[in-house]
Amino acid sequence: MKIYYQWIPWSYSFAASKIAQTNIQMEWELVWLPNFANVWQSLKSWWIWVLPIENSYAWSIHQNFYWFLRNDFEIIWEIILEINHCLLSNESDIAQIKKVYSHPQALWQCYEYINSHDMISQEMWDTALSAKTVWETKEMWVGAIASRQAWEIYWLNILDENIQDQKWNSTRFLVVKNKTEKVS
């Protein structure tokens, strides 16, 4: 049986999916898909999805509201995940960072921080993918806004932590399933 989430391992959706996996008393495989539409298109029996619905600072994740209105599902529970963004880079000097990659929600949550450091932001599919991209490019003047867990995978330098504009930043995830199936 599978738990689907959007983004790659050690994105915030992955962290919420790990919480869901722990709370379900069955064997569940975590499966990542590249976008929200792919997650919703995987609507099948005995599969559940963990999807972000809103952030305390950057508000609604509109793509998921769109899909919620167009599918037959049941909300099993919700997970509130504290979001603490880090600035990650191959560089060790924050003053050298000119561009940051991240998911649009993360960029919005760090808007003031990015502007105060005269950085240009570039959107990516997710926060963990932005860290992976920075690691793969080896460019010294780029950074990623991602979780501390993404740092653990890609061994980038943590140039700054808790960089979100709102210090009590959290995202609400919904754990949903097909209405016709039972999940214990």
mmCIF file of N, CA and C in Angstrom, residues 39-166:
data_model
loop_
_atom_site.group_PDB
_atom_site.id
_atom_site.type_symbol
_atom_site.label_atom_id
_atom_site.label_comp_id
_atom_site.label_asym_id
_atom_site.label_seq_id
_atom_site.Cartn_x
_atom_site.Cartn_y
_atom_site.Cartn_z
ATOM 1 N N VAL A 39 -0.220 13.429 -8.160
ATOM 2 C CA VAL A 39 -0.682 12.815 -6.910
ATOM 3 C C VAL A 39 -2.178 12.526 -7.004
ATOM 4 N N TRP A 40 -2.953 13.510 -7.435
ATOM 5 C CA TRP A 40 -4.403 13.334 -7.521
ATOM 6 C C TRP A 40 -4.788 12.309 -8.590
ATOM 7 N N GLN A 41 -4.022 12.202 -9.651
ATOM 8 C CA GLN A 41 -4.318 11.224 -10.691
ATOM 9 C C GLN A 41 -4.027 9.804 -10.231
ATOM 10 N N SER A 42 -3.354 9.658 -9.106
ATOM 11 C CA SER A 42 -3.069 8.338 -8.545
ATOM 12 C C SER A 42 -4.166 7.883 -7.589
ATOM 13 N N LEU A 43 -5.320 8.494 -7.706
ATOM 14 C CA LEU A 43 -6.461 8.192 -6.856
ATOM 15 C C LEU A 43 -6.924 6.758 -7.114
ATOM 16 N N LYS A 44 -6.539 5.845 -6.247
ATOM 17 C CA LYS A 44 -6.905 4.437 -6.378
ATOM 18 C C LYS A 44 -7.213 3.875 -5.001
ATOM 19 N N SER A 45 -7.758 2.685 -4.976
ATOM 20 C CA SER A 45 -8.096 2.033 -3.719
ATOM 21 C C SER A 45 -6.867 1.832 -2.836
ATOM 22 N N TRP A 46 -7.037 2.035 -1.590
ATOM 23 C CA TRP A 46 -6.039 1.791 -0.554
ATOM 24 C C TRP A 46 -4.799 2.654 -0.685
ATOM 25 N N TRP A 47 -4.899 3.728 -1.400
ATOM 26 C CA TRP A 47 -3.794 4.666 -1.469
ATOM 27 C C TRP A 47 -4.234 5.947 -0.786
ATOM 28 N N ILE A 48 -3.343 6.531 -0.061
ATOM 29 C CA ILE A 48 -3.653 7.817 0.567
ATOM 30 C C ILE A 48 -2.635 8.846 0.099
ATOM 31 N N TRP A 49 -2.969 10.116 0.279
ATOM 32 C CA TRP A 49 -2.131 11.207 -0.168
ATOM 33 C C TRP A 49 -1.953 12.185 0.974
ATOM 34 N N VAL A 50 -0.785 12.754 1.061
ATOM 35 C CA VAL A 50 -0.503 13.790 2.040
ATOM 36 C C VAL A 50 -0.199 15.046 1.230
ATOM 37 N N LEU A 51 -1.061 16.039 1.392
ATOM 38 C CA LEU A 51 -0.974 17.241 0.553
ATOM 39 C C LEU A 51 -1.056 18.512 1.387
ATOM 40 N N PRO A 52 -0.187 19.471 1.117
ATOM 41 C CA PRO A 52 -0.283 20.753 1.819
ATOM 42 C C PRO A 52 -1.496 21.520 1.315
ATOM 43 N N ILE A 53 -2.179 22.164 2.239
ATOM 44 C CA ILE A 53 -3.377 22.912 1.857
ATOM 45 C C ILE A 53 -3.233 24.402 2.154
ATOM 46 N N GLU A 54 -2.519 24.743 3.241
ATOM 47 C CA GLU A 54 -2.318 26.163 3.529
ATOM 48 C C GLU A 54 -1.141 26.365 4.459
ATOM 49 N N ASN A 55 -0.573 27.553 4.337
ATOM 50 C CA ASN A 55 0.546 27.952 5.165
ATOM 51 C C ASN A 55 0.122 29.136 6.020
ATOM 52 N N SER A 56 0.656 29.222 7.216
ATOM 53 C CA SER A 56 0.270 30.288 8.147
ATOM 54 C C SER A 56 0.667 31.674 7.646
ATOM 55 N N TYR A 57 1.621 31.755 6.759
ATOM 56 C CA TYR A 57 2.098 33.045 6.262
ATOM 57 C C TYR A 57 1.771 33.261 4.788
ATOM 58 N N ALA A 58 2.007 32.247 3.960
ATOM 59 C CA ALA A 58 1.832 32.392 2.511
ATOM 60 C C ALA A 58 0.461 31.903 2.042
ATOM 61 N N TRP A 59 -0.389 31.562 2.935
ATOM 62 C CA TRP A 59 -1.788 31.232 2.677
ATOM 63 C C TRP A 59 -1.998 29.932 1.923
ATOM 64 N N SER A 60 -3.022 29.896 1.100
ATOM 65 C CA SER A 60 -3.498 28.663 0.472
ATOM 66 C C SER A 60 -2.570 28.157 -0.629
ATOM 67 N N ILE A 61 -2.562 26.838 -0.756
ATOM 68 C CA ILE A 61 -1.902 26.202 -1.890
ATOM 69 C C ILE A 61 -3.021 25.953 -2.900
ATOM 70 N N HIS A 62 -3.206 26.897 -3.796
ATOM 71 C CA HIS A 62 -4.363 26.922 -4.688
ATOM 72 C C HIS A 62 -4.476 25.692 -5.574
ATOM 73 N N GLN A 63 -3.360 25.143 -6.019
ATOM 74 C CA GLN A 63 -3.417 23.942 -6.848
ATOM 75 C C GLN A 63 -4.167 22.820 -6.141
ATOM 76 N N ASN A 64 -3.925 22.661 -4.853
ATOM 77 C CA ASN A 64 -4.597 21.574 -4.143
ATOM 78 C C ASN A 64 -6.070 21.874 -3.888
ATOM 79 N N PHE A 65 -6.417 23.131 -3.656
ATOM 80 C CA PHE A 65 -7.838 23.464 -3.560
ATOM 81 C C PHE A 65 -8.555 23.081 -4.849
ATOM 82 N N TYR A 66 -7.937 23.357 -5.979
ATOM 83 C CA TYR A 66 -8.501 22.995 -7.283
ATOM 84 C C TYR A 66 -8.783 21.495 -7.338
ATOM 85 N N TRP A 67 -7.793 20.688 -6.969
ATOM 86 C CA TRP A 67 -7.959 19.235 -7.043
ATOM 87 C C TRP A 67 -8.917 18.715 -5.968
ATOM 88 N N PHE A 68 -8.917 19.329 -4.796
ATOM 89 C CA PHE A 68 -9.858 18.910 -3.755
ATOM 90 C C PHE A 68 -11.303 19.054 -4.237
ATOM 91 N N LEU A 69 -11.588 20.092 -4.984
ATOM 92 C CA LEU A 69 -12.947 20.331 -5.476
ATOM 93 C C LEU A 69 -13.355 19.381 -6.598
ATOM 94 N N ARG A 70 -12.417 18.708 -7.209
ATOM 95 C CA ARG A 70 -12.701 17.882 -8.375
ATOM 96 C C ARG A 70 -12.561 16.381 -8.136
ATOM 97 N N ASN A 71 -12.324 15.967 -6.911
ATOM 98 C CA ASN A 71 -12.143 14.547 -6.610
ATOM 99 C C ASN A 71 -13.005 14.121 -5.436
ATOM 100 N N ASP A 72 -13.309 12.834 -5.418
ATOM 101 C CA ASP A 72 -14.098 12.244 -4.345
ATOM 102 C C ASP A 72 -13.122 11.644 -3.332
ATOM 103 N N PHE A 73 -12.994 12.257 -2.189
ATOM 104 C CA PHE A 73 -12.016 11.838 -1.199
ATOM 105 C C PHE A 73 -12.578 12.028 0.198
ATOM 106 N N GLU A 74 -11.879 11.477 1.152
ATOM 107 C CA GLU A 74 -12.217 11.658 2.566
ATOM 108 C C GLU A 74 -10.958 12.117 3.286
ATOM 109 N N ILE A 75 -11.098 13.112 4.133
ATOM 110 C CA ILE A 75 -9.978 13.573 4.947
ATOM 111 C C ILE A 75 -9.858 12.642 6.144
ATOM 112 N N ILE A 76 -8.707 12.022 6.306
ATOM 113 C CA ILE A 76 -8.465 11.124 7.436
ATOM 114 C C ILE A 76 -8.056 11.933 8.662
ATOM 115 N N TRP A 77 -7.085 12.815 8.482
ATOM 116 C CA TRP A 77 -6.669 13.732 9.533
ATOM 117 C C TRP A 77 -5.816 14.831 8.932
ATOM 118 N N GLU A 78 -5.399 15.739 9.783
ATOM 119 C CA GLU A 78 -4.519 16.802 9.322
ATOM 120 C C GLU A 78 -3.233 16.775 10.135
ATOM 121 N N ILE A 79 -2.191 17.277 9.527
ATOM 122 C CA ILE A 79 -0.884 17.373 10.165
ATOM 123 C C ILE A 79 -0.457 18.836 10.067
ATOM 124 N N ILE A 80 -0.109 19.423 11.197
ATOM 125 C CA ILE A 80 0.441 20.782 11.210
ATOM 126 C C ILE A 80 1.949 20.629 11.391
ATOM 127 N N LEU A 81 2.682 21.085 10.396
ATOM 128 C CA LEU A 81 4.128 20.925 10.407
ATOM 129 C C LEU A 81 4.798 22.288 10.533
ATOM 130 N N GLU A 82 5.656 22.434 11.533
ATOM 131 C CA GLU A 82 6.423 23.660 11.678
ATOM 132 C C GLU A 82 7.432 23.741 10.535
ATOM 133 N N ILE A 83 7.516 24.904 9.913
ATOM 134 C CA ILE A 83 8.393 25.102 8.760
ATOM 135 C C ILE A 83 9.503 26.072 9.141
ATOM 136 N N ASN A 84 10.730 25.581 9.141
ATOM 137 C CA ASN A 84 11.906 26.405 9.416
ATOM 138 C C ASN A 84 12.860 26.276 8.239
ATOM 139 N N HIS A 85 12.918 27.319 7.444
ATOM 140 C CA HIS A 85 13.740 27.297 6.243
ATOM 141 C C HIS A 85 15.203 27.612 6.547
ATOM 142 N N CYS A 86 16.083 26.969 5.775
ATOM 143 C CA CYS A 86 17.522 27.231 5.833
ATOM 144 C C CYS A 86 17.977 27.744 4.477
ATOM 145 N N LEU A 87 19.025 28.545 4.479
ATOM 146 C CA LEU A 87 19.687 28.941 3.243
ATOM 147 C C LEU A 87 20.882 28.012 3.091
ATOM 148 N N LEU A 88 20.866 27.208 2.023
ATOM 149 C CA LEU A 88 21.896 26.201 1.772
ATOM 150 C C LEU A 88 22.672 26.562 0.504
ATOM 151 N N SER A 89 23.965 26.264 0.494
ATOM 152 C CA SER A 89 24.774 26.579 -0.683
ATOM 153 C C SER A 89 26.075 25.788 -0.668
ATOM 154 N N ASN A 90 26.719 25.716 -1.829
ATOM 155 C CA ASN A 90 28.094 25.213 -1.904
ATOM 156 C C ASN A 90 29.062 26.254 -1.358
ATOM 157 N N GLU A 91 28.642 27.506 -1.398
ATOM 158 C CA GLU A 91 29.418 28.658 -0.921
ATOM 159 C C GLU A 91 29.412 28.680 0.609
ATOM 160 N N SER A 92 30.437 29.267 1.209
ATOM 161 C CA SER A 92 30.466 29.405 2.666
ATOM 162 C C SER A 92 30.240 30.841 3.130
ATOM 163 N N ASP A 93 30.181 31.784 2.177
ATOM 164 C CA ASP A 93 29.998 33.194 2.504
ATOM 165 C C ASP A 93 28.641 33.663 1.966
ATOM 166 N N ILE A 94 27.734 34.002 2.848
ATOM 167 C CA ILE A 94 26.385 34.416 2.446
ATOM 168 C C ILE A 94 26.415 35.639 1.522
ATOM 169 N N ALA A 95 27.401 36.500 1.664
ATOM 170 C CA ALA A 95 27.482 37.709 0.833
ATOM 171 C C ALA A 95 27.704 37.384 -0.643
ATOM 172 N N GLN A 96 28.158 36.184 -0.948
ATOM 173 C CA GLN A 96 28.413 35.782 -2.329
ATOM 174 C C GLN A 96 27.171 35.239 -3.043
ATOM 175 N N ILE A 97 26.093 34.999 -2.299
ATOM 176 C CA ILE A 97 24.891 34.403 -2.891
ATOM 177 C C ILE A 97 24.107 35.475 -3.639
ATOM 178 N N LYS A 98 23.884 35.235 -4.918
ATOM 179 C CA LYS A 98 23.164 36.174 -5.780
ATOM 180 C C LYS A 98 21.782 35.682 -6.162
ATOM 181 N N LYS A 99 21.589 34.357 -6.192
ATOM 182 C CA LYS A 99 20.310 33.778 -6.607
ATOM 183 C C LYS A 99 19.950 32.641 -5.656
ATOM 184 N N VAL A 100 18.651 32.536 -5.330
ATOM 185 C CA VAL A 100 18.173 31.421 -4.511
ATOM 186 C C VAL A 100 17.057 30.683 -5.252
ATOM 187 N N TYR A 101 17.099 29.364 -5.151
ATOM 188 C CA TYR A 101 16.080 28.491 -5.717
ATOM 189 C C TYR A 101 15.194 27.974 -4.594
ATOM 190 N N SER A 102 13.910 27.837 -4.881
ATOM 191 C CA SER A 102 13.025 27.146 -3.950
ATOM 192 C C SER A 102 11.618 27.069 -4.536
ATOM 193 N N HIS A 103 10.754 26.394 -3.800
ATOM 194 C CA HIS A 103 9.333 26.322 -4.153
ATOM 195 C C HIS A 103 8.727 27.714 -3.988
ATOM 196 N N PRO A 104 7.731 28.078 -4.821
ATOM 197 C CA PRO A 104 7.123 29.415 -4.705
ATOM 198 C C PRO A 104 6.627 29.745 -3.295
ATOM 199 N N GLN A 105 6.071 28.781 -2.587
ATOM 200 C CA GLN A 105 5.599 29.034 -1.223
ATOM 201 C C GLN A 105 6.765 29.402 -0.308
ATOM 202 N N ALA A 106 7.875 28.683 -0.419
ATOM 203 C CA ALA A 106 9.047 28.974 0.424
ATOM 204 C C ALA A 106 9.625 30.344 0.082
ATOM 205 N N LEU A 107 9.668 30.662 -1.204
ATOM 206 C CA LEU A 107 10.170 31.981 -1.600
ATOM 207 C C LEU A 107 9.291 33.084 -1.028
ATOM 208 N N TRP A 108 7.991 32.875 -1.044
ATOM 209 C CA TRP A 108 7.080 33.870 -0.480
ATOM 210 C C TRP A 108 7.269 33.975 1.039
ATOM 211 N N GLN A 109 7.463 32.831 1.693
ATOM 212 C CA GLN A 109 7.645 32.821 3.146
ATOM 213 C C GLN A 109 8.951 33.499 3.568
ATOM 214 N N CYS A 110 9.896 33.614 2.648
ATOM 215 C CA CYS A 110 11.201 34.235 2.928
ATOM 216 C C CYS A 110 11.400 35.527 2.130
ATOM 217 N N TYR A 111 10.330 36.130 1.697
ATOM 218 C CA TYR A 111 10.375 37.299 0.814
ATOM 219 C C TYR A 111 11.252 38.427 1.366
ATOM 220 N N GLU A 112 11.016 38.829 2.595
ATOM 221 C CA GLU A 112 11.782 39.935 3.205
ATOM 222 C C GLU A 112 13.252 39.556 3.350
ATOM 223 N N TYR A 113 13.507 38.327 3.733
ATOM 224 C CA TYR A 113 14.883 37.859 3.892
ATOM 225 C C TYR A 113 15.628 37.937 2.556
ATOM 226 N N ILE A 114 15.008 37.431 1.505
ATOM 227 C CA ILE A 114 15.621 37.438 0.166
ATOM 228 C C ILE A 114 15.917 38.869 -0.277
ATOM 229 N N ASN A 115 14.943 39.747 -0.109
ATOM 230 C CA ASN A 115 15.131 41.150 -0.501
ATOM 231 C C ASN A 115 16.208 41.849 0.320
ATOM 232 N N SER A 116 16.261 41.559 1.603
ATOM 233 C CA SER A 116 17.255 42.220 2.458
ATOM 234 C C SER A 116 18.688 41.810 2.110
ATOM 235 N N HIS A 117 18.838 40.672 1.426
ATOM 236 C CA HIS A 117 20.165 40.197 1.016
ATOM 237 C C HIS A 117 20.408 40.401 -0.483
ATOM 238 N N ASP A 118 19.528 41.173 -1.146
ATOM 239 C CA ASP A 118 19.664 41.479 -2.577
ATOM 240 C C ASP A 118 19.847 40.228 -3.434
ATOM 241 N N MET A 119 19.058 39.208 -3.138
ATOM 242 C CA MET A 119 19.106 37.963 -3.904
ATOM 243 C C MET A 119 17.959 37.933 -4.907
ATOM 244 N N ILE A 120 18.188 37.270 -6.004
ATOM 245 C CA ILE A 120 17.141 37.026 -7.000
ATOM 246 C C ILE A 120 16.577 35.641 -6.721
ATOM 247 N N SER A 121 15.263 35.521 -6.741
ATOM 248 C CA SER A 121 14.653 34.216 -6.482
ATOM 249 C C SER A 121 14.243 33.548 -7.788
ATOM 250 N N GLN A 122 14.356 32.227 -7.795
ATOM 251 C CA GLN A 122 13.918 31.432 -8.941
ATOM 252 C C GLN A 122 13.103 30.260 -8.433
ATOM 253 N N GLU A 123 11.888 30.117 -8.972
ATOM 254 C CA GLU A 123 10.981 29.061 -8.537
ATOM 255 C C GLU A 123 11.405 27.693 -9.047
ATOM 256 N N MET A 124 11.191 26.694 -8.176
ATOM 257 C CA MET A 124 11.413 25.292 -8.534
ATOM 258 C C MET A 124 10.221 24.494 -8.023
ATOM 259 N N TRP A 125 10.138 23.232 -8.410
ATOM 260 C CA TRP A 125 9.004 22.387 -8.009
ATOM 261 C C TRP A 125 8.923 22.194 -6.508
ATOM 262 N N ASP A 126 10.063 22.108 -5.840
ATOM 263 C CA ASP A 126 10.013 21.933 -4.388
ATOM 264 C C ASP A 126 11.311 22.359 -3.725
ATOM 265 N N THR A 127 11.270 22.413 -2.415
ATOM 266 C CA THR A 127 12.411 22.890 -1.643
ATOM 267 C C THR A 127 13.578 21.912 -1.704
ATOM 268 N N ALA A 128 13.314 20.632 -1.566
ATOM 269 C CA ALA A 128 14.395 19.641 -1.610
ATOM 270 C C ALA A 128 15.031 19.577 -2.995
ATOM 271 N N LEU A 129 14.234 19.719 -4.039
ATOM 272 C CA LEU A 129 14.780 19.743 -5.395
ATOM 273 C C LEU A 129 15.695 20.950 -5.587
ATOM 274 N N SER A 130 15.357 22.063 -4.951
ATOM 275 C CA SER A 130 16.233 23.237 -5.063
ATOM 276 C C SER A 130 17.592 22.944 -4.428
ATOM 277 N N ALA A 131 17.607 22.252 -3.297
ATOM 278 C CA ALA A 131 18.878 21.884 -2.655
ATOM 279 C C ALA A 131 19.658 20.914 -3.547
ATOM 280 N N LYS A 132 18.962 19.967 -4.121
ATOM 281 C CA LYS A 132 19.615 19.001 -5.017
ATOM 282 C C LYS A 132 20.218 19.728 -6.227
ATOM 283 N N THR A 133 19.493 20.672 -6.783
ATOM 284 C CA THR A 133 19.966 21.423 -7.947
ATOM 285 C C THR A 133 21.231 22.215 -7.608
ATOM 286 N N VAL A 134 21.231 22.884 -6.465
ATOM 287 C CA VAL A 134 22.412 23.643 -6.046
ATOM 288 C C VAL A 134 23.596 22.698 -5.858
ATOM 289 N N TRP A 135 23.364 21.570 -5.237
ATOM 290 C CA TRP A 135 24.433 20.578 -5.012
ATOM 291 C C TRP A 135 24.994 20.066 -6.339
ATOM 292 N N GLU A 136 24.105 19.771 -7.282
ATOM 293 C CA GLU A 136 24.543 19.221 -8.574
ATOM 294 C C GLU A 136 25.287 20.242 -9.433
ATOM 295 N N THR A 137 24.866 21.507 -9.390
ATOM 296 C CA THR A 137 25.494 22.515 -10.250
ATOM 297 C C THR A 137 26.874 22.904 -9.753
ATOM 298 N N LYS A 138 27.103 22.799 -8.469
ATOM 299 C CA LYS A 138 28.377 23.195 -7.852
ATOM 300 C C LYS A 138 28.679 24.686 -8.006
ATOM 301 N N GLU A 139 27.690 25.463 -8.445
ATOM 302 C CA GLU A 139 27.886 26.911 -8.574
ATOM 303 C C GLU A 139 27.949 27.537 -7.190
ATOM 304 N N MET A 140 28.881 28.408 -6.981
ATOM 305 C CA MET A 140 29.116 28.987 -5.664
ATOM 306 C C MET A 140 28.218 30.182 -5.369
ATOM 307 N N TRP A 141 27.631 30.803 -6.353
ATOM 308 C CA TRP A 141 26.857 32.029 -6.155
ATOM 309 C C TRP A 141 25.355 31.775 -6.021
ATOM 310 N N VAL A 142 24.954 30.496 -5.982
ATOM 311 C CA VAL A 142 23.532 30.169 -5.843
ATOM 312 C C VAL A 142 23.280 29.470 -4.516
ATOM 313 N N GLY A 143 22.058 29.633 -4.042
ATOM 314 C CA GLY A 143 21.641 28.982 -2.808
ATOM 315 C C GLY A 143 20.270 28.367 -2.969
ATOM 316 N N ALA A 144 19.883 27.600 -1.985
ATOM 317 C CA ALA A 144 18.566 26.973 -1.957
ATOM 318 C C ALA A 144 17.914 27.269 -0.620
ATOM 319 N N ILE A 145 16.617 27.496 -0.658
ATOM 320 C CA ILE A 145 15.844 27.610 0.574
ATOM 321 C C ILE A 145 15.155 26.269 0.740
ATOM 322 N N ALA A 146 15.543 25.569 1.805
ATOM 323 C CA ALA A 146 15.060 24.206 2.014
ATOM 324 C C ALA A 146 15.141 23.864 3.506
ATOM 325 N N SER A 147 14.779 22.633 3.809
ATOM 326 C CA SER A 147 14.798 22.167 5.203
ATOM 327 C C SER A 147 16.207 21.762 5.636
ATOM 328 N N ARG A 148 16.389 21.671 6.923
ATOM 329 C CA ARG A 148 17.658 21.185 7.473
ATOM 330 C C ARG A 148 17.901 19.752 7.013
ATOM 331 N N GLN A 149 16.825 18.974 6.874
ATOM 332 C CA GLN A 149 16.957 17.591 6.420
ATOM 333 C C GLN A 149 17.514 17.520 4.999
ATOM 334 N N ALA A 150 17.176 18.478 4.146
ATOM 335 C CA ALA A 150 17.741 18.512 2.795
ATOM 336 C C ALA A 150 19.252 18.722 2.867
ATOM 337 N N TRP A 151 19.705 19.510 3.824
ATOM 338 C CA TRP A 151 21.135 19.699 4.032
ATOM 339 C C TRP A 151 21.805 18.368 4.360
ATOM 340 N N GLU A 152 21.157 17.553 5.170
ATOM 341 C CA GLU A 152 21.725 16.269 5.572
ATOM 342 C C GLU A 152 21.945 15.340 4.383
ATOM 343 N N ILE A 153 21.134 15.465 3.350
ATOM 344 C CA ILE A 153 21.272 14.622 2.155
ATOM 345 C C ILE A 153 22.361 15.154 1.234
ATOM 346 N N TYR A 154 22.368 16.460 1.011
ATOM 347 C CA TYR A 154 23.230 17.041 -0.020
ATOM 348 C C TYR A 154 24.504 17.677 0.520
ATOM 349 N N TRP A 155 24.671 17.751 1.805
ATOM 350 C CA TRP A 155 25.872 18.252 2.446
ATOM 351 C C TRP A 155 26.310 19.618 1.916
ATOM 352 N N LEU A 156 25.329 20.483 1.779
ATOM 353 C CA LEU A 156 25.625 21.867 1.439
ATOM 354 C C LEU A 156 25.955 22.621 2.726
ATOM 355 N N ASN A 157 26.478 23.799 2.604
ATOM 356 C CA ASN A 157 26.710 24.635 3.782
ATOM 357 C C ASN A 157 25.405 25.274 4.210
ATOM 358 N N ILE A 158 25.154 25.287 5.508
ATOM 359 C CA ILE A 158 24.012 26.026 6.047
ATOM 360 C C ILE A 158 24.518 27.438 6.328
ATOM 361 N N LEU A 159 24.060 28.374 5.490
ATOM 362 C CA LEU A 159 24.514 29.754 5.650
ATOM 363 C C LEU A 159 23.674 30.519 6.662
ATOM 364 N N ASP A 160 22.424 30.105 6.830
ATOM 365 C CA ASP A 160 21.534 30.758 7.789
ATOM 366 C C ASP A 160 20.353 29.823 8.052
ATOM 367 N N GLU A 161 19.797 29.903 9.234
ATOM 368 C CA GLU A 161 18.656 29.068 9.602
ATOM 369 C C GLU A 161 17.488 29.926 10.042
ATOM 370 N N ASN A 162 16.309 29.329 9.990
ATOM 371 C CA ASN A 162 15.077 30.008 10.403
ATOM 372 C C ASN A 162 14.938 31.352 9.695
ATOM 373 N N ILE A 163 15.068 31.320 8.381
ATOM 374 C CA ILE A 163 15.082 32.560 7.596
ATOM 375 C C ILE A 163 13.693 33.004 7.150
ATOM 376 N N GLN A 164 12.665 32.255 7.483
ATOM 377 C CA GLN A 164 11.312 32.651 7.103
ATOM 378 C C GLN A 164 10.951 33.967 7.790
ATOM 379 N N ASP A 165 10.144 34.766 7.102
ATOM 380 C CA ASP A 165 9.778 36.081 7.622
ATOM 381 C C ASP A 165 8.916 35.982 8.872
ATOM 382 N N GLN A 166 8.121 34.952 8.964
ATOM 383 C CA GLN A 166 7.242 34.747 10.116
ATOM 384 C C GLN A 166 7.833 33.613 10.951
#
